[in-house]
PDB file of C-alpha atoms in Angstrom:
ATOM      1  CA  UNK L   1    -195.516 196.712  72.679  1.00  0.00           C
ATOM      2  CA  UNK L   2    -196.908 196.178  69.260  1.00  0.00           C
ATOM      3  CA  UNK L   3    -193.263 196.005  67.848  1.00  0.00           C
ATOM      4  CA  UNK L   4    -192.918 193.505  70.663  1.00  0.00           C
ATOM      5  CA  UNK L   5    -195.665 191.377  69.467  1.00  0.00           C
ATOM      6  CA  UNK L   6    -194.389 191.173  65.990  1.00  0.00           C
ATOM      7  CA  UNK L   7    -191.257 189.864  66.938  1.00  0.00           C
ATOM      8  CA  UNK L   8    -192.851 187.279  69.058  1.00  0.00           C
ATOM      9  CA  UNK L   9    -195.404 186.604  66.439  1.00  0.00           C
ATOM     10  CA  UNK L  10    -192.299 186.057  63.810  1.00  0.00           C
ATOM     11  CA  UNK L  11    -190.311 184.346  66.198  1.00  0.00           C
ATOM     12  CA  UNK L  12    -193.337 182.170  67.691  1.00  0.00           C
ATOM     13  CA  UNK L  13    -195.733 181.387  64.853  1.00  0.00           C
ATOM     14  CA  UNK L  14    -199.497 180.015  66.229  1.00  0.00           C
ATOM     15  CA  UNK L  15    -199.016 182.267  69.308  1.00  0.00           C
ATOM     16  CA  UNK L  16    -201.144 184.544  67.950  1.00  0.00           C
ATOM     17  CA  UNK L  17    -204.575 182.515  68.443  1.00  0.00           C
ATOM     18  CA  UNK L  18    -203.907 182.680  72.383  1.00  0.00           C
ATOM     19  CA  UNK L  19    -203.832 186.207  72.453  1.00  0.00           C
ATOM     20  CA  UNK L  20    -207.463 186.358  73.312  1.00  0.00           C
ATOM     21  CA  UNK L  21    -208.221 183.243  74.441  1.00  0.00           C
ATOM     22  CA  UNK L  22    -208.904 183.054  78.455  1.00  0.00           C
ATOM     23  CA  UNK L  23    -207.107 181.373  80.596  1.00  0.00           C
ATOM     24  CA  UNK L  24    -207.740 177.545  81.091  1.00  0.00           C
ATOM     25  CA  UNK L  25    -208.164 175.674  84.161  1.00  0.00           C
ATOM     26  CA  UNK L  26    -207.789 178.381  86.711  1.00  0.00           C
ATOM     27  CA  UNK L  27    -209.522 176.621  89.078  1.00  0.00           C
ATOM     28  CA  UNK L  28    -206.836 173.954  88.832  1.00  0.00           C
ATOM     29  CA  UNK L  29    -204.129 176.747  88.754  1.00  0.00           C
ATOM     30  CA  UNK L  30    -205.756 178.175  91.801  1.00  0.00           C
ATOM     31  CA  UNK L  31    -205.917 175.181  93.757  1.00  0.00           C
ATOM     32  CA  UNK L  32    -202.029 173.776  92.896  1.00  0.00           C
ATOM     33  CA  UNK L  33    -200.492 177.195  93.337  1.00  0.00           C
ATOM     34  CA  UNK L  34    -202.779 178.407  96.564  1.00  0.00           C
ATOM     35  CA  UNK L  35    -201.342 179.455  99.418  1.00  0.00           C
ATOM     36  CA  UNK L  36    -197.880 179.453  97.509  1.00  0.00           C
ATOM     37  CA  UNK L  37    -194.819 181.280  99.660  1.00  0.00           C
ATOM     38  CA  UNK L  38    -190.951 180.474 100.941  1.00  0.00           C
ATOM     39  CA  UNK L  39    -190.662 180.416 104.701  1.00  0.00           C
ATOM     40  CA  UNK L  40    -187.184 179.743 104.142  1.00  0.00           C
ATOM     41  CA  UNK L  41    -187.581 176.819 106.472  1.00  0.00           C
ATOM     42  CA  UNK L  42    -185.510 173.932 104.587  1.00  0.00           C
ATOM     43  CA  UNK L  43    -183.341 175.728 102.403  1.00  0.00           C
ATOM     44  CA  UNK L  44    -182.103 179.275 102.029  1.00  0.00           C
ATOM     45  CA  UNK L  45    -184.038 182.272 100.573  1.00  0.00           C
ATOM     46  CA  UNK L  46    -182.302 185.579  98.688  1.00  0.00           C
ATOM     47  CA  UNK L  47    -184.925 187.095 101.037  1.00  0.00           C
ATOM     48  CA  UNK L  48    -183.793 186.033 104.350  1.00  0.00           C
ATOM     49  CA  UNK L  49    -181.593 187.725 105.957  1.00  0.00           C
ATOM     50  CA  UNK L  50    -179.636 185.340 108.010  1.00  0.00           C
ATOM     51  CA  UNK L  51    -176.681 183.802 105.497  1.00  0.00           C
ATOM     52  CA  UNK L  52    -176.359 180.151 105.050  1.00  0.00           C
ATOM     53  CA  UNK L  53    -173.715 178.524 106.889  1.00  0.00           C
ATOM     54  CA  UNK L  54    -170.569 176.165 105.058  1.00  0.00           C
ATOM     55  CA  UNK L  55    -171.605 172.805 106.383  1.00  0.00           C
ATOM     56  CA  UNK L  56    -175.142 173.048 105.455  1.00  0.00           C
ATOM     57  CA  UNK L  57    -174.040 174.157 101.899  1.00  0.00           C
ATOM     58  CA  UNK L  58    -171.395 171.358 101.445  1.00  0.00           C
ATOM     59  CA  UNK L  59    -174.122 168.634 103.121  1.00  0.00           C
ATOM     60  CA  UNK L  60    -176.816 170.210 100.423  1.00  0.00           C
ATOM     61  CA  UNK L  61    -174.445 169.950  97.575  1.00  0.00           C
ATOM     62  CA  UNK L  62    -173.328 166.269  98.454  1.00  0.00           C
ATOM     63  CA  UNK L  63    -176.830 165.463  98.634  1.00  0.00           C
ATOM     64  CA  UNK L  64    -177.298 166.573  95.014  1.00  0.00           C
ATOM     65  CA  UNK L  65    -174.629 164.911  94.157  1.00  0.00           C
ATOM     66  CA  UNK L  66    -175.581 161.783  95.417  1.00  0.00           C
ATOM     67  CA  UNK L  67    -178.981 161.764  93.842  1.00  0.00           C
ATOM     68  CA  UNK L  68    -177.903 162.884  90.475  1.00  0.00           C
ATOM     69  CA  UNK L  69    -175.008 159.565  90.515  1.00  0.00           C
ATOM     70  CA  UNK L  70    -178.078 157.697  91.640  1.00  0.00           C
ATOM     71  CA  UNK L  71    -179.867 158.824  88.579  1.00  0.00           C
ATOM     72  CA  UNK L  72    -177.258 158.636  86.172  1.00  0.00           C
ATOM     73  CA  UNK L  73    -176.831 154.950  87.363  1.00  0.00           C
ATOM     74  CA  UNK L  74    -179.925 153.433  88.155  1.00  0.00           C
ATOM     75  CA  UNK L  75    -178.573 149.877  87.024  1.00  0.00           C
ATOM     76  CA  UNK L  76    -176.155 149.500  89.339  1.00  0.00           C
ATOM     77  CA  UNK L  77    -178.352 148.813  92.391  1.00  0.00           C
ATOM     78  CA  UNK L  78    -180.545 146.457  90.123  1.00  0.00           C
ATOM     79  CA  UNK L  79    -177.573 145.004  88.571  1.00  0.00           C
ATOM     80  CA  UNK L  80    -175.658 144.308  91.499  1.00  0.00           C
ATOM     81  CA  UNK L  81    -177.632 141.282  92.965  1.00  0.00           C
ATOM     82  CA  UNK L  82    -178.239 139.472  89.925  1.00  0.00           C
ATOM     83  CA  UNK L  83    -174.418 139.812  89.512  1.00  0.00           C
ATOM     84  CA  UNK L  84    -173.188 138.762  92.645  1.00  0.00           C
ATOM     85  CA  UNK L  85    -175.677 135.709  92.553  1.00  0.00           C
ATOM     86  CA  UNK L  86    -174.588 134.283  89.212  1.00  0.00           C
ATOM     87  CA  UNK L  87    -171.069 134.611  91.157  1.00  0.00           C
ATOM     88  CA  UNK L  88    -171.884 133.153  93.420  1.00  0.00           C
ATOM     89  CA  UNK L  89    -173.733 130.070  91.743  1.00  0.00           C
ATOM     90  CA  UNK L  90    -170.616 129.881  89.201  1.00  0.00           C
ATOM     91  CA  UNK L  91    -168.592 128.952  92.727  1.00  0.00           C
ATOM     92  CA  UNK L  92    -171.104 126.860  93.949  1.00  0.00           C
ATOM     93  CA  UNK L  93    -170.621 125.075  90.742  1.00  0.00           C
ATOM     94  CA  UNK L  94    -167.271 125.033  90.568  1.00  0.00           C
ATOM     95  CA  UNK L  95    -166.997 124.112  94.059  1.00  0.00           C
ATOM     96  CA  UNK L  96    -168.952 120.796  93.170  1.00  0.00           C
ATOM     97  CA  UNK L  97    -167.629 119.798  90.128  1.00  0.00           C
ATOM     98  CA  UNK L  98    -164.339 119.630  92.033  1.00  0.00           C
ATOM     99  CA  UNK L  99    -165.997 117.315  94.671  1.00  0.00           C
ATOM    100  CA  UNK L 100    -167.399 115.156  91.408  1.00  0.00           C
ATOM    101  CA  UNK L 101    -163.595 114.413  90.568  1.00  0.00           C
ATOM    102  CA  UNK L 102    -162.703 110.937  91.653  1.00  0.00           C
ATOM    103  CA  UNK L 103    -159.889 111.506  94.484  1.00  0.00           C
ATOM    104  CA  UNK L 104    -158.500 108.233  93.787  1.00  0.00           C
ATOM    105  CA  UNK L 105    -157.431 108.711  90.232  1.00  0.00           C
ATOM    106  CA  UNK L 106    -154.386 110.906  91.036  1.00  0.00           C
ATOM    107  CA  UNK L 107    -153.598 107.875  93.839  1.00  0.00           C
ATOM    108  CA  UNK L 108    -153.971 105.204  91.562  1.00  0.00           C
ATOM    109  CA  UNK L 109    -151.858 107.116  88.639  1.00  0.00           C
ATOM    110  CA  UNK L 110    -149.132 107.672  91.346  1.00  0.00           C
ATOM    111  CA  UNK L 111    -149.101 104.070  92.593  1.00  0.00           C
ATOM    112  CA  UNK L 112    -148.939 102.750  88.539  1.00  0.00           C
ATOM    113  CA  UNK L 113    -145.763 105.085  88.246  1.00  0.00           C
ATOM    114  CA  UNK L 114    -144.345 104.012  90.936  1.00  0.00           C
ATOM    115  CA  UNK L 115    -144.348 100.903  90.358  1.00  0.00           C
ATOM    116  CA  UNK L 116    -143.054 101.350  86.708  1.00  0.00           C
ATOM    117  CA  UNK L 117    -139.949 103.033  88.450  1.00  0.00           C
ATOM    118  CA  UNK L 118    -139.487  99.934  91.124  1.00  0.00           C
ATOM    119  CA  UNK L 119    -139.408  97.970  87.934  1.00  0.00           C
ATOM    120  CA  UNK L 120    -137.303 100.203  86.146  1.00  0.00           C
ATOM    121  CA  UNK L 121    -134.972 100.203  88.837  1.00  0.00           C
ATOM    122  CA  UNK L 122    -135.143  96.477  89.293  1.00  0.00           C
ATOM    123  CA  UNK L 123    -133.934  95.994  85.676  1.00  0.00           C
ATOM    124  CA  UNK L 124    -131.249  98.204  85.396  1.00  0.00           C
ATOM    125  CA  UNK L 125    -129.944  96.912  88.773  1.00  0.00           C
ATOM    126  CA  UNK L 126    -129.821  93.547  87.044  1.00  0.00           C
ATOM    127  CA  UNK L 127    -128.325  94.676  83.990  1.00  0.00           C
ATOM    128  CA  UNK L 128    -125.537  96.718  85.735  1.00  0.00           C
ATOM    129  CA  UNK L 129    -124.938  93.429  87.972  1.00  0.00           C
ATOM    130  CA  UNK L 130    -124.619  91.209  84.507  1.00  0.00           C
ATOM    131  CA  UNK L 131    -122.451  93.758  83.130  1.00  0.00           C
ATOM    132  CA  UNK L 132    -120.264  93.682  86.332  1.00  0.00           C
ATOM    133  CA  UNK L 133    -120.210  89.876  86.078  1.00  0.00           C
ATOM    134  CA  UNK L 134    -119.288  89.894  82.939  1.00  0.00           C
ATOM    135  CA  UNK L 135    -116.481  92.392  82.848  1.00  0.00           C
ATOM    136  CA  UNK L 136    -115.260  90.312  85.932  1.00  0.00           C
ATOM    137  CA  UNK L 137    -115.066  87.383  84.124  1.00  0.00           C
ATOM    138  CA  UNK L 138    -113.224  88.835  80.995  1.00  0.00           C
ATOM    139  CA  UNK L 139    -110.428  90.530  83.600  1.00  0.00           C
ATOM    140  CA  UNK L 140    -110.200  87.201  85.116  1.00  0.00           C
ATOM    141  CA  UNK L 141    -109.776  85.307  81.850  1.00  0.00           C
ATOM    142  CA  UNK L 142    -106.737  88.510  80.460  1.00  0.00           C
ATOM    143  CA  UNK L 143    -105.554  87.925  83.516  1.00  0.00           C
ATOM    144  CA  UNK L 144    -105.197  84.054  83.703  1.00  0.00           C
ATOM    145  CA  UNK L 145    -104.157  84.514  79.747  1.00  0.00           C
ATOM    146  CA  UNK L 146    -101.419  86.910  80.644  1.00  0.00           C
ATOM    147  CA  UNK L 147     -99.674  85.209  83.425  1.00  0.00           C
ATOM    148  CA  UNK L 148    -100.054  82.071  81.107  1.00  0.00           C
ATOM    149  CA  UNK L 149     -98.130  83.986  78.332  1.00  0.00           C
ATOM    150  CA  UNK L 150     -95.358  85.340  80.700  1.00  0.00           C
ATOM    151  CA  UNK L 151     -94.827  81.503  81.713  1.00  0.00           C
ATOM    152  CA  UNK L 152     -94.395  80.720  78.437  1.00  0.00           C
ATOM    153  CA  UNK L 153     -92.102  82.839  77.775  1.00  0.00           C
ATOM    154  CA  UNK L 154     -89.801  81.585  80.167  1.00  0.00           C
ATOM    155  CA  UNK L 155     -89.787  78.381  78.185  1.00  0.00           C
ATOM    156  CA  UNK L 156     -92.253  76.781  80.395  1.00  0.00           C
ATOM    157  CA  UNK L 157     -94.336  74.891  77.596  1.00  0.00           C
ATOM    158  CA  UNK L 158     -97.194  72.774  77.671  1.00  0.00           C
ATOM    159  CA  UNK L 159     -97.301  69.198  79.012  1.00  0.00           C
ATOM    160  CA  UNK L 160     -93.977  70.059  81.781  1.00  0.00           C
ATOM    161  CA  UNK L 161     -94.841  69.897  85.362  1.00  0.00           C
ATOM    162  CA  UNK L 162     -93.984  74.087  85.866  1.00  0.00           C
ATOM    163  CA  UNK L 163     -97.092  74.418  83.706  1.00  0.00           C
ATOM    164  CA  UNK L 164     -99.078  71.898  85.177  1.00  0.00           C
ATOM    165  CA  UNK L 165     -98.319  73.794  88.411  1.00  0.00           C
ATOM    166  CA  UNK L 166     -98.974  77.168  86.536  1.00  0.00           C
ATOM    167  CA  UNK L 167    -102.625  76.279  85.563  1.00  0.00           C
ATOM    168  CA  UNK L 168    -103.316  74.934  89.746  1.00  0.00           C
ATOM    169  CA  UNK L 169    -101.945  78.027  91.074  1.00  0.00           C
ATOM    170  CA  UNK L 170    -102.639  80.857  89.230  1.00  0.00           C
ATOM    171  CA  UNK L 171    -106.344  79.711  88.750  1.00  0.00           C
ATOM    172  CA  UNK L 172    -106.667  81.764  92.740  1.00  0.00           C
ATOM    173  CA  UNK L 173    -106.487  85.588  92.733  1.00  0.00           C
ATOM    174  CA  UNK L 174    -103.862  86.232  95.043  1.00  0.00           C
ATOM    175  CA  UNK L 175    -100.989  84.065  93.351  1.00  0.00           C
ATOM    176  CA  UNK L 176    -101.844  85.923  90.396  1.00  0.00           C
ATOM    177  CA  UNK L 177    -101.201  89.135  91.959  1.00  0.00           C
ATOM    178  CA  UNK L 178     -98.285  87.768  93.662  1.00  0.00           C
ATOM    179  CA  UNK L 179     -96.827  86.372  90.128  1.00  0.00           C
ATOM    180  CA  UNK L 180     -97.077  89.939  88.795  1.00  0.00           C
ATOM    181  CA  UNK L 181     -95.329  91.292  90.973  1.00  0.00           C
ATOM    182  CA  UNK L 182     -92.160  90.396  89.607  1.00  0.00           C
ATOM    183  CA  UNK L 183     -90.502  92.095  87.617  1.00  0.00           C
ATOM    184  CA  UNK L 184     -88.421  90.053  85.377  1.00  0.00           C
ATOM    185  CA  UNK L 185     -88.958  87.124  83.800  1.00  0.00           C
ATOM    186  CA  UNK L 186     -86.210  85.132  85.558  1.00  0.00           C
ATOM    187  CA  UNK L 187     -87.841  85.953  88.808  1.00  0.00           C
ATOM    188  CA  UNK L 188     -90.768  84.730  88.026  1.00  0.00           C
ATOM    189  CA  UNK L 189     -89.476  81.789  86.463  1.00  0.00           C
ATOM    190  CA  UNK L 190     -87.263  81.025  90.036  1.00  0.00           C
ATOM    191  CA  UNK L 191     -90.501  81.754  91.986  1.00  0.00           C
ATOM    192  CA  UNK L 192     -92.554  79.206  90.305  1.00  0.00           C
ATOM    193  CA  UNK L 193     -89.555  76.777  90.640  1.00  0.00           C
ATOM    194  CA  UNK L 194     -89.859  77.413  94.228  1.00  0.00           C
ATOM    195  CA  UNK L 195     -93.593  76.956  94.427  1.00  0.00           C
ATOM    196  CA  UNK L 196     -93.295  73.612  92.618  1.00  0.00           C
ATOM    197  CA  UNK L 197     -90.752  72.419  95.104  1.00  0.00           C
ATOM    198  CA  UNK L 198     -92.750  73.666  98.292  1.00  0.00           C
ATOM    199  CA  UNK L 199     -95.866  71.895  96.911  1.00  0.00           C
ATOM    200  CA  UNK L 200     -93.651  68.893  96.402  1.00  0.00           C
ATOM    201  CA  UNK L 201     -93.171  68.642  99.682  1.00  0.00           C
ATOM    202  CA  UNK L 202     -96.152  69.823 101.501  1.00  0.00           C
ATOM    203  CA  UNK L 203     -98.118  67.209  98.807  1.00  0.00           C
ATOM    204  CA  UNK L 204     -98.872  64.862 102.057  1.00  0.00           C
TER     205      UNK L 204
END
């Protein structure tokens, strides 16, 4: 025992001034520890002699399980509300600043574009109906200018009554078309022979 007490002494130092000393508060001890026994009657004693059974072990180890997650994460119950509330005000707010946005800007900014398109489309219409206009007017000028040419070159020259006819007749489309038809010159020239004489006499 006294090699004991060395050791501890060594091991321990200041143990040595309770060697002697009496014990403190028994009446404390007396009272917290009286009456002190297992009856075994909520949880399972080496003494007993009935074993415990496999549900009640599993159900007492969840239960420690449960309690030590609860300890190990004691924010998460506080945290929770406070988190879910700012969530929830952030979509409140959210929610209103989209009923704060003016509906009828998006209308209005649709109605000025489409109205830029009508116009748009209004002025390329016209434009593509003055270019139409105008290309009709140069084919019917080449045209007049060629049939003009071919009766010229049948000799038909300016200030004889074949030309005088020429420039009444061909001035309509479908003499024109008629005119180049032909295909030589000498037919031509005997067709618009024959069209002065018919207008000759068909003049009244």
């Amino acid at each position: 025992m006294d090699l004991v007490a060395e050791i501890g002494y060594e091991q321990y130092k200041g143990i040595a001034k309770f060697q002697n000393r009496k014990l403190e508060n028994e009446e404390q001890l007396g009272i917290m520890f009286e009456d002190l026994r297992n009856t075994s009657n909520d949880h399972w004693a080496p003494t007993s002699s009935d074993l415990p059974e496999a549900n009640e072990t599993h159900h007492e180890e969840d239960n420690d399980k449960e309690a030590d997650c609860d300890e190990d994460n004691p924010s998460d119950a506080e945290d929770g509300t406070p988190t879910s509330g700012k969530a929830t005000k952030r979509h409140h707010v959210a929610e209103k600043d989209k009923v704060k946005k003016p509906k009828s800007a998006g209308g209005h900014w649709m109605q000025e574009q489409m109205a830029r398109i009508v116009e748009l489309n209004e002025k390329t219409t016209a434009s593509c109906e003055s270019i139409v206009l105008a290309r009709m007017e140069e084919s019917t000028v080449c045209s007049i200018n060629i049939v003009m040419d071919l009766v010229k070159a049948r000799g038909v020259v300016c200030g004889t009554k074949l030309h005088f006819i020429a420039t009444q007749i061909f001035t309509k489309k479908a003499e024109k078309e008629m005119f180049m038809t032909l295909d030589t010159p000498e037919e031509r020239f005997e067709w618009l022979s024959m069209k002065h004489e018919w207008m000759m006499r068909h003049k009244d």
